[in-house]
mmCIF file of N, CA and C in Angstrom:
data_model
loop_
_atom_site.group_PDB
_atom_site.id
_atom_site.type_symbol
_atom_site.label_atom_id
_atom_site.label_comp_id
_atom_site.label_asym_id
_atom_site.label_seq_id
_atom_site.Cartn_x
_atom_site.Cartn_y
_atom_site.Cartn_z
ATOM 1 N N MET A 1 -53.116 -107.824 -114.339
ATOM 2 C CA MET A 1 -52.986 -107.196 -115.631
ATOM 3 C C MET A 1 -53.311 -105.708 -115.497
ATOM 4 N N ASP A 2 -52.622 -104.901 -116.256
ATOM 5 C CA ASP A 2 -52.809 -103.459 -116.250
ATOM 6 C C ASP A 2 -53.189 -103.011 -117.659
ATOM 7 N N ARG A 3 -54.101 -102.040 -117.757
ATOM 8 C CA ARG A 3 -54.483 -101.464 -119.048
ATOM 9 C C ARG A 3 -54.090 -100.003 -119.061
ATOM 10 N N SER A 4 -53.512 -99.570 -120.172
ATOM 11 C CA SER A 4 -53.149 -98.165 -120.343
ATOM 12 C C SER A 4 -53.625 -97.701 -121.704
ATOM 13 N N LEU A 5 -54.000 -96.431 -121.764
ATOM 14 C CA LEU A 5 -54.350 -95.802 -123.032
ATOM 15 C C LEU A 5 -53.352 -94.693 -123.291
ATOM 16 N N ILE A 6 -52.722 -94.761 -124.430
ATOM 17 C CA ILE A 6 -51.787 -93.732 -124.855
ATOM 18 C C ILE A 6 -52.504 -92.926 -125.921
ATOM 19 N N VAL A 7 -52.535 -91.611 -125.752
ATOM 20 C CA VAL A 7 -53.264 -90.729 -126.657
ATOM 21 C C VAL A 7 -52.274 -89.774 -127.320
ATOM 22 N N ALA A 8 -52.382 -89.644 -128.636
ATOM 23 C CA ALA A 8 -51.498 -88.755 -129.389
ATOM 24 C C ALA A 8 -52.220 -88.326 -130.662
ATOM 25 N N LYS A 9 -51.484 -87.648 -131.517
ATOM 26 C CA LYS A 9 -52.002 -87.291 -132.839
ATOM 27 C C LYS A 9 -51.315 -88.171 -133.865
ATOM 28 N N VAL A 10 -52.050 -88.487 -134.928
ATOM 29 C CA VAL A 10 -51.507 -89.350 -135.971
ATOM 30 C C VAL A 10 -51.836 -88.756 -137.337
ATOM 31 N N VAL A 11 -50.955 -88.974 -138.280
ATOM 32 C CA VAL A 11 -51.243 -88.633 -139.668
ATOM 33 C C VAL A 11 -52.326 -89.612 -140.116
ATOM 34 N N PRO A 12 -53.514 -89.127 -140.489
ATOM 35 C CA PRO A 12 -54.639 -90.025 -140.783
ATOM 36 C C PRO A 12 -54.369 -91.080 -141.855
ATOM 37 N N THR A 13 -53.481 -90.816 -142.765
ATOM 38 C CA THR A 13 -53.208 -91.776 -143.842
ATOM 39 C C THR A 13 -52.088 -92.762 -143.488
ATOM 40 N N ALA A 14 -51.613 -92.727 -142.256
ATOM 41 C CA ALA A 14 -50.443 -93.517 -141.871
ATOM 42 C C ALA A 14 -50.775 -94.820 -141.138
ATOM 43 N N GLU A 15 -52.034 -95.202 -141.086
ATOM 44 C CA GLU A 15 -52.408 -96.405 -140.338
ATOM 45 C C GLU A 15 -51.571 -97.626 -140.715
ATOM 46 N N ASP A 16 -51.471 -97.919 -141.988
ATOM 47 C CA ASP A 16 -50.742 -99.110 -142.426
ATOM 48 C C ASP A 16 -49.275 -99.044 -142.024
ATOM 49 N N ARG A 17 -48.658 -97.889 -142.179
ATOM 50 C CA ARG A 17 -47.239 -97.734 -141.846
ATOM 51 C C ARG A 17 -47.023 -97.877 -140.345
ATOM 52 N N VAL A 18 -47.872 -97.253 -139.539
ATOM 53 C CA VAL A 18 -47.748 -97.351 -138.084
ATOM 54 C C VAL A 18 -47.947 -98.802 -137.643
ATOM 55 N N ALA A 19 -48.930 -99.483 -138.204
ATOM 56 C CA ALA A 19 -49.167 -100.892 -137.868
ATOM 57 C C ALA A 19 -47.954 -101.745 -138.238
ATOM 58 N N GLU A 20 -47.364 -101.480 -139.380
ATOM 59 C CA GLU A 20 -46.178 -102.216 -139.823
ATOM 60 C C GLU A 20 -45.002 -102.001 -138.860
ATOM 61 N N ILE A 21 -44.802 -100.769 -138.431
ATOM 62 C CA ILE A 21 -43.711 -100.462 -137.501
ATOM 63 C C ILE A 21 -43.920 -101.211 -136.187
ATOM 64 N N PHE A 22 -45.143 -101.209 -135.674
ATOM 65 C CA PHE A 22 -45.407 -101.927 -134.436
ATOM 66 C C PHE A 22 -45.273 -103.436 -134.626
ATOM 67 N N ALA A 23 -45.736 -103.972 -135.741
ATOM 68 C CA ALA A 23 -45.617 -105.416 -135.977
ATOM 69 C C ALA A 23 -44.152 -105.843 -135.981
ATOM 70 N N GLU A 24 -43.309 -105.045 -136.608
ATOM 71 C CA GLU A 24 -41.878 -105.369 -136.636
ATOM 72 C C GLU A 24 -41.281 -105.292 -135.231
ATOM 73 N N SER A 25 -41.647 -104.282 -134.472
ATOM 74 C CA SER A 25 -41.122 -104.149 -133.114
ATOM 75 C C SER A 25 -41.671 -105.241 -132.190
ATOM 76 N N ASP A 26 -42.935 -105.614 -132.393
ATOM 77 C CA ASP A 26 -43.535 -106.646 -131.551
ATOM 78 C C ASP A 26 -42.895 -108.017 -131.771
ATOM 79 N N ALA A 27 -42.148 -108.166 -132.860
ATOM 80 C CA ALA A 27 -41.433 -109.419 -133.128
ATOM 81 C C ALA A 27 -40.065 -109.443 -132.430
ATOM 82 N N THR A 28 -39.712 -108.358 -131.719
ATOM 83 C CA THR A 28 -38.440 -108.287 -131.004
ATOM 84 C C THR A 28 -38.657 -108.640 -129.530
ATOM 85 N N GLU A 29 -37.627 -108.467 -128.727
ATOM 86 C CA GLU A 29 -37.712 -108.752 -127.298
ATOM 87 C C GLU A 29 -38.426 -107.664 -126.501
ATOM 88 N N LEU A 30 -38.651 -106.498 -127.090
ATOM 89 C CA LEU A 30 -39.198 -105.367 -126.342
ATOM 90 C C LEU A 30 -40.550 -105.661 -125.684
ATOM 91 N N PRO A 31 -41.530 -106.241 -126.377
ATOM 92 C CA PRO A 31 -42.809 -106.516 -125.699
ATOM 93 C C PRO A 31 -42.636 -107.375 -124.448
ATOM 94 N N GLY A 32 -41.747 -108.341 -124.494
ATOM 95 C CA GLY A 32 -41.500 -109.184 -123.329
ATOM 96 C C GLY A 32 -40.873 -108.407 -122.186
ATOM 97 N N LEU A 33 -39.981 -107.481 -122.504
ATOM 98 C CA LEU A 33 -39.345 -106.668 -121.469
ATOM 99 C C LEU A 33 -40.353 -105.756 -120.774
ATOM 100 N N VAL A 34 -41.308 -105.233 -121.553
ATOM 101 C CA VAL A 34 -42.311 -104.332 -121.006
ATOM 102 C C VAL A 34 -43.459 -105.122 -120.368
ATOM 103 N N GLY A 35 -43.604 -106.405 -120.728
ATOM 104 C CA GLY A 35 -44.679 -107.235 -120.191
ATOM 105 C C GLY A 35 -45.971 -107.102 -120.974
ATOM 106 N N VAL A 36 -45.867 -106.794 -122.261
ATOM 107 C CA VAL A 36 -47.055 -106.589 -123.097
ATOM 108 C C VAL A 36 -47.786 -107.915 -123.297
ATOM 109 N N ARG A 37 -49.084 -107.896 -123.010
ATOM 110 C CA ARG A 37 -49.958 -109.046 -123.279
ATOM 111 C C ARG A 37 -50.851 -108.773 -124.483
ATOM 112 N N HIS A 38 -51.180 -107.500 -124.700
ATOM 113 C CA HIS A 38 -52.081 -107.124 -125.792
ATOM 114 C C HIS A 38 -51.797 -105.680 -126.192
ATOM 115 N N ARG A 39 -51.940 -105.416 -127.481
ATOM 116 C CA ARG A 39 -51.818 -104.059 -127.998
ATOM 117 C C ARG A 39 -52.867 -103.878 -129.090
ATOM 118 N N SER A 40 -53.605 -102.774 -129.040
ATOM 119 C CA SER A 40 -54.539 -102.399 -130.107
ATOM 120 C C SER A 40 -54.311 -100.930 -130.415
ATOM 121 N N LEU A 41 -54.308 -100.601 -131.693
ATOM 122 C CA LEU A 41 -54.133 -99.221 -132.134
ATOM 123 C C LEU A 41 -55.431 -98.757 -132.789
ATOM 124 N N TYR A 42 -55.870 -97.544 -132.425
ATOM 125 C CA TYR A 42 -57.101 -96.983 -132.959
ATOM 126 C C TYR A 42 -56.830 -95.580 -133.488
ATOM 127 N N ARG A 43 -57.649 -95.178 -134.452
ATOM 128 C CA ARG A 43 -57.554 -93.825 -134.989
ATOM 129 C C ARG A 43 -58.954 -93.279 -135.186
ATOM 130 N N LEU A 44 -59.151 -92.047 -134.776
ATOM 131 C CA LEU A 44 -60.373 -91.290 -135.054
ATOM 132 C C LEU A 44 -59.901 -89.964 -135.626
ATOM 133 N N HIS A 45 -60.065 -89.796 -136.926
ATOM 134 C CA HIS A 45 -59.539 -88.630 -137.635
ATOM 135 C C HIS A 45 -58.040 -88.552 -137.370
ATOM 136 N N ASP A 46 -57.565 -87.510 -136.678
ATOM 137 C CA ASP A 46 -56.127 -87.422 -136.398
ATOM 138 C C ASP A 46 -55.785 -87.798 -134.957
ATOM 139 N N LEU A 47 -56.740 -88.406 -134.252
ATOM 140 C CA LEU A 47 -56.511 -88.836 -132.875
ATOM 141 C C LEU A 47 -56.040 -90.296 -132.866
ATOM 142 N N TYR A 48 -54.948 -90.546 -132.201
ATOM 143 C CA TYR A 48 -54.347 -91.871 -132.087
ATOM 144 C C TYR A 48 -54.581 -92.377 -130.668
ATOM 145 N N VAL A 49 -55.111 -93.588 -130.548
ATOM 146 C CA VAL A 49 -55.336 -94.202 -129.246
ATOM 147 C C VAL A 49 -54.697 -95.590 -129.276
ATOM 148 N N HIS A 50 -53.853 -95.824 -128.300
ATOM 149 C CA HIS A 50 -53.073 -97.055 -128.219
ATOM 150 C C HIS A 50 -53.440 -97.742 -126.909
ATOM 151 N N LEU A 51 -54.169 -98.851 -127.007
ATOM 152 C CA LEU A 51 -54.534 -99.642 -125.835
ATOM 153 C C LEU A 51 -53.419 -100.648 -125.588
ATOM 154 N N LEU A 52 -52.888 -100.609 -124.383
ATOM 155 C CA LEU A 52 -51.782 -101.480 -124.027
ATOM 156 C C LEU A 52 -52.156 -102.239 -122.756
ATOM 157 N N GLU A 53 -52.130 -103.566 -122.826
ATOM 158 C CA GLU A 53 -52.378 -104.404 -121.662
ATOM 159 C C GLU A 53 -51.061 -105.062 -121.292
ATOM 160 N N THR A 54 -50.643 -104.860 -120.043
ATOM 161 C CA THR A 54 -49.350 -105.351 -119.587
ATOM 162 C C THR A 54 -49.499 -106.125 -118.281
ATOM 163 N N GLU A 55 -48.486 -106.931 -117.978
ATOM 164 C CA GLU A 55 -48.494 -107.721 -116.752
ATOM 165 C C GLU A 55 -48.398 -106.843 -115.515
ATOM 166 N N THR A 56 -47.635 -105.767 -115.602
ATOM 167 C CA THR A 56 -47.460 -104.824 -114.499
ATOM 168 C C THR A 56 -47.820 -103.436 -115.026
ATOM 169 N N PRO A 57 -47.951 -102.436 -114.164
ATOM 170 C CA PRO A 57 -48.297 -101.096 -114.658
ATOM 171 C C PRO A 57 -47.364 -100.632 -115.784
ATOM 172 N N ALA A 58 -47.954 -100.299 -116.914
ATOM 173 C CA ALA A 58 -47.196 -99.946 -118.114
ATOM 174 C C ALA A 58 -46.347 -98.703 -117.922
ATOM 175 N N GLN A 59 -46.848 -97.762 -117.161
ATOM 176 C CA GLN A 59 -46.126 -96.504 -116.988
ATOM 177 C C GLN A 59 -44.692 -96.763 -116.516
ATOM 178 N N GLY A 60 -44.527 -97.563 -115.501
ATOM 179 C CA GLY A 60 -43.193 -97.866 -114.997
ATOM 180 C C GLY A 60 -42.392 -98.709 -115.958
ATOM 181 N N ALA A 61 -43.033 -99.706 -116.567
ATOM 182 C CA ALA A 61 -42.327 -100.596 -117.490
ATOM 183 C C ALA A 61 -41.840 -99.844 -118.720
ATOM 184 N N VAL A 62 -42.663 -98.938 -119.235
ATOM 185 C CA VAL A 62 -42.261 -98.141 -120.402
ATOM 186 C C VAL A 62 -41.103 -97.230 -120.020
ATOM 187 N N GLU A 63 -41.236 -96.545 -118.897
ATOM 188 C CA GLU A 63 -40.166 -95.640 -118.445
ATOM 189 C C GLU A 63 -38.863 -96.405 -118.240
ATOM 190 N N ASP A 64 -38.940 -97.597 -117.669
ATOM 191 C CA ASP A 64 -37.743 -98.399 -117.403
ATOM 192 C C ASP A 64 -37.026 -98.819 -118.682
ATOM 193 N N ASN A 65 -37.755 -98.892 -119.797
ATOM 194 C CA ASN A 65 -37.169 -99.379 -121.053
ATOM 195 C C ASN A 65 -36.979 -98.296 -122.108
ATOM 196 N N ARG A 66 -37.162 -97.041 -121.752
ATOM 197 C CA ARG A 66 -36.998 -95.935 -122.714
ATOM 198 C C ARG A 66 -35.618 -95.897 -123.354
ATOM 199 N N GLY A 67 -34.610 -96.360 -122.665
ATOM 200 C CA GLY A 67 -33.253 -96.337 -123.201
ATOM 201 C C GLY A 67 -32.884 -97.569 -124.002
ATOM 202 N N HIS A 68 -33.780 -98.553 -124.067
ATOM 203 C CA HIS A 68 -33.509 -99.784 -124.819
ATOM 204 C C HIS A 68 -33.380 -99.430 -126.306
ATOM 205 N N PRO A 69 -32.422 -100.024 -127.008
ATOM 206 C CA PRO A 69 -32.228 -99.699 -128.432
ATOM 207 C C PRO A 69 -33.490 -99.855 -129.280
ATOM 208 N N GLU A 70 -34.312 -100.879 -129.022
ATOM 209 C CA GLU A 70 -35.533 -101.057 -129.822
ATOM 210 C C GLU A 70 -36.567 -99.993 -129.491
ATOM 211 N N PHE A 71 -36.649 -99.566 -128.236
ATOM 212 C CA PHE A 71 -37.573 -98.488 -127.872
ATOM 213 C C PHE A 71 -37.165 -97.204 -128.597
ATOM 214 N N ILE A 72 -35.884 -96.926 -128.615
ATOM 215 C CA ILE A 72 -35.383 -95.734 -129.314
ATOM 216 C C ILE A 72 -35.660 -95.847 -130.811
ATOM 217 N N ARG A 73 -35.417 -97.035 -131.377
ATOM 218 C CA ARG A 73 -35.618 -97.251 -132.820
ATOM 219 C C ARG A 73 -37.081 -97.082 -133.204
ATOM 220 N N ILE A 74 -38.008 -97.694 -132.463
ATOM 221 C CA ILE A 74 -39.425 -97.581 -132.823
ATOM 222 C C ILE A 74 -39.904 -96.144 -132.636
ATOM 223 N N SER A 75 -39.427 -95.479 -131.606
ATOM 224 C CA SER A 75 -39.811 -94.077 -131.394
ATOM 225 C C SER A 75 -39.379 -93.217 -132.566
ATOM 226 N N GLU A 76 -38.172 -93.419 -133.047
ATOM 227 C CA GLU A 76 -37.673 -92.652 -134.196
ATOM 228 C C GLU A 76 -38.463 -92.972 -135.464
ATOM 229 N N ARG A 77 -38.809 -94.237 -135.654
ATOM 230 C CA ARG A 77 -39.552 -94.637 -136.854
ATOM 231 C C ARG A 77 -40.976 -94.106 -136.836
ATOM 232 N N LEU A 78 -41.570 -93.960 -135.643
ATOM 233 C CA LEU A 78 -42.945 -93.456 -135.525
ATOM 234 C C LEU A 78 -43.023 -91.930 -135.604
ATOM 235 N N ARG A 79 -41.924 -91.250 -135.332
ATOM 236 C CA ARG A 79 -41.925 -89.785 -135.236
ATOM 237 C C ARG A 79 -42.564 -89.072 -136.434
ATOM 238 N N PRO A 80 -42.383 -89.523 -137.682
ATOM 239 C CA PRO A 80 -43.038 -88.823 -138.800
ATOM 240 C C PRO A 80 -44.565 -88.956 -138.808
ATOM 241 N N TYR A 81 -45.086 -89.941 -138.080
ATOM 242 C CA TYR A 81 -46.511 -90.244 -138.136
ATOM 243 C C TYR A 81 -47.280 -89.937 -136.851
ATOM 244 N N ILE A 82 -46.613 -90.053 -135.716
ATOM 245 C CA ILE A 82 -47.248 -89.867 -134.413
ATOM 246 C C ILE A 82 -46.606 -88.658 -133.737
ATOM 247 N N SER A 83 -47.444 -87.772 -133.209
ATOM 248 C CA SER A 83 -46.927 -86.601 -132.497
ATOM 249 C C SER A 83 -47.694 -86.434 -131.184
ATOM 250 N N PRO A 84 -47.112 -85.740 -130.221
ATOM 251 C CA PRO A 84 -47.779 -85.571 -128.926
ATOM 252 C C PRO A 84 -49.132 -84.877 -129.064
ATOM 253 N N TYR A 85 -50.063 -85.299 -128.238
ATOM 254 C CA TYR A 85 -51.371 -84.648 -128.185
ATOM 255 C C TYR A 85 -51.236 -83.266 -127.561
ATOM 256 N N LEU A 86 -50.410 -83.173 -126.538
ATOM 257 C CA LEU A 86 -50.169 -81.895 -125.870
ATOM 258 C C LEU A 86 -48.765 -81.399 -126.179
ATOM 259 N N PRO A 87 -48.614 -80.127 -126.439
ATOM 260 C CA PRO A 87 -47.278 -79.591 -126.749
ATOM 261 C C PRO A 87 -46.326 -79.626 -125.555
ATOM 262 N N THR A 88 -46.839 -79.858 -124.350
ATOM 263 C CA THR A 88 -46.009 -79.909 -123.149
ATOM 264 C C THR A 88 -45.452 -81.306 -122.888
ATOM 265 N N TRP A 89 -45.666 -82.249 -123.798
ATOM 266 C CA TRP A 89 -45.222 -83.636 -123.658
ATOM 267 C C TRP A 89 -43.714 -83.696 -123.424
ATOM 268 N N ARG A 90 -43.314 -84.480 -122.406
ATOM 269 C CA ARG A 90 -41.890 -84.666 -122.121
ATOM 270 C C ARG A 90 -41.481 -86.129 -122.104
ATOM 271 N N SER A 91 -42.425 -87.015 -121.787
ATOM 272 C CA SER A 91 -42.114 -88.444 -121.707
ATOM 273 C C SER A 91 -43.378 -89.235 -122.028
ATOM 274 N N PRO A 92 -43.251 -90.564 -122.246
ATOM 275 C CA PRO A 92 -44.437 -91.378 -122.530
ATOM 276 C C PRO A 92 -45.524 -91.226 -121.461
ATOM 277 N N ARG A 93 -45.133 -90.985 -120.239
ATOM 278 C CA ARG A 93 -46.103 -90.795 -119.148
ATOM 279 C C ARG A 93 -47.085 -89.667 -119.477
ATOM 280 N N ASP A 94 -46.618 -88.632 -120.166
ATOM 281 C CA ASP A 94 -47.463 -87.481 -120.496
ATOM 282 C C ASP A 94 -48.527 -87.811 -121.543
ATOM 283 N N ALA A 95 -48.413 -88.955 -122.199
ATOM 284 C CA ALA A 95 -49.379 -89.359 -123.223
ATOM 285 C C ALA A 95 -50.376 -90.395 -122.708
ATOM 286 N N MET A 96 -50.204 -90.847 -121.464
ATOM 287 C CA MET A 96 -51.082 -91.882 -120.922
ATOM 288 C C MET A 96 -52.316 -91.252 -120.290
ATOM 289 N N ALA A 97 -53.470 -91.680 -120.784
ATOM 290 C CA ALA A 97 -54.738 -91.164 -120.276
ATOM 291 C C ALA A 97 -54.984 -91.678 -118.863
ATOM 292 N N HIS A 98 -55.650 -90.882 -118.084
ATOM 293 C CA HIS A 98 -56.003 -91.234 -116.703
ATOM 294 C C HIS A 98 -57.368 -91.926 -116.706
ATOM 295 N N CYS A 99 -57.424 -93.139 -116.193
ATOM 296 C CA CYS A 99 -58.689 -93.875 -116.097
ATOM 297 C C CYS A 99 -59.452 -93.374 -114.878
ATOM 298 N N PHE A 100 -60.666 -92.882 -115.092
ATOM 299 C CA PHE A 100 -61.441 -92.377 -113.970
ATOM 300 C C PHE A 100 -62.703 -93.186 -113.691
ATOM 301 N N TYR A 101 -62.954 -94.253 -114.470
ATOM 302 C CA TYR A 101 -64.062 -95.171 -114.199
ATOM 303 C C TYR A 101 -63.777 -96.481 -114.915
ATOM 304 N N ARG A 102 -64.102 -97.568 -114.244
ATOM 305 C CA ARG A 102 -63.925 -98.889 -114.847
ATOM 306 C C ARG A 102 -65.053 -99.789 -114.359
ATOM 307 N N TYR A 103 -65.551 -100.633 -115.237
ATOM 308 C CA TYR A 103 -66.551 -101.630 -114.889
ATOM 309 C C TYR A 103 -66.077 -102.972 -115.408
ATOM 310 N N ASP A 104 -66.131 -103.968 -114.564
ATOM 311 C CA ASP A 104 -65.870 -105.344 -114.957
ATOM 312 C C ASP A 104 -67.098 -106.156 -114.552
ATOM 313 N N ALA A 105 -67.584 -106.984 -115.465
ATOM 314 C CA ALA A 105 -68.747 -107.821 -115.172
ATOM 315 C C ALA A 105 -68.441 -108.732 -113.992
ATOM 316 N N PRO A 106 -69.415 -108.937 -113.097
ATOM 317 C CA PRO A 106 -69.199 -109.858 -111.978
ATOM 318 C C PRO A 106 -68.894 -111.262 -112.490
ATOM 319 N N ALA A 107 -68.170 -112.020 -111.695
ATOM 320 C CA ALA A 107 -67.740 -113.365 -112.098
ATOM 321 C C ALA A 107 -68.901 -114.246 -112.537
ATOM 322 N N HIS A 108 -70.048 -114.138 -111.875
ATOM 323 C CA HIS A 108 -71.178 -115.009 -112.228
ATOM 324 C C HIS A 108 -71.784 -114.650 -113.590
ATOM 325 N N LEU A 109 -71.400 -113.524 -114.178
ATOM 326 C CA LEU A 109 -71.897 -113.136 -115.500
ATOM 327 C C LEU A 109 -70.869 -113.380 -116.603
ATOM 328 N N ARG A 110 -69.768 -114.070 -116.263
ATOM 329 C CA ARG A 110 -68.729 -114.357 -117.249
ATOM 330 C C ARG A 110 -68.614 -115.855 -117.471
ATOM 331 N N ASP A 111 -68.201 -116.235 -118.667
ATOM 332 C CA ASP A 111 -67.999 -117.666 -118.942
ATOM 333 C C ASP A 111 -66.624 -118.096 -118.436
ATOM 334 N N ALA A 112 -66.240 -119.334 -118.686
ATOM 335 C CA ALA A 112 -64.988 -119.883 -118.173
ATOM 336 C C ALA A 112 -63.768 -119.124 -118.690
ATOM 337 N N ALA A 113 -63.858 -118.510 -119.855
ATOM 338 C CA ALA A 113 -62.743 -117.742 -120.413
ATOM 339 C C ALA A 113 -62.738 -116.292 -119.913
ATOM 340 N N GLY A 114 -63.704 -115.924 -119.079
ATOM 341 C CA GLY A 114 -63.746 -114.576 -118.546
ATOM 342 C C GLY A 114 -64.536 -113.584 -119.388
ATOM 343 N N ARG A 115 -65.179 -114.076 -120.456
ATOM 344 C CA ARG A 115 -65.954 -113.190 -121.331
ATOM 345 C C ARG A 115 -67.361 -113.026 -120.792
ATOM 346 N N PRO A 116 -67.961 -111.841 -120.981
ATOM 347 C CA PRO A 116 -69.370 -111.673 -120.565
ATOM 348 C C PRO A 116 -70.257 -112.682 -121.277
ATOM 349 N N GLN A 117 -71.266 -113.199 -120.564
ATOM 350 C CA GLN A 117 -72.194 -114.162 -121.168
ATOM 351 C C GLN A 117 -73.353 -113.446 -121.811
#
């Protein structure tokens, strides 16, 4: 499993609309094509954080599906609410945060479902 964080700016009052757009898209074939296992959307003031857990590295899977009609449709629908964090943004790769530290609890400290005890 791979975890990615996508960082952007969001219209602070658009949470419900953005969630609705993603819910509609998540009901299509696109999540399966990208290998999405989990998605969480967060907002802190105008900062948008999108946690994406995928079967394979999301960066490649997202890039591979950028031309898919549903990817284009959801991108267009989100455009009024979500904008690049950096003005130099050219592709989804430019919005993915770089993970520089990770901790996972050792197996002996997790229960059968993999949760910390």
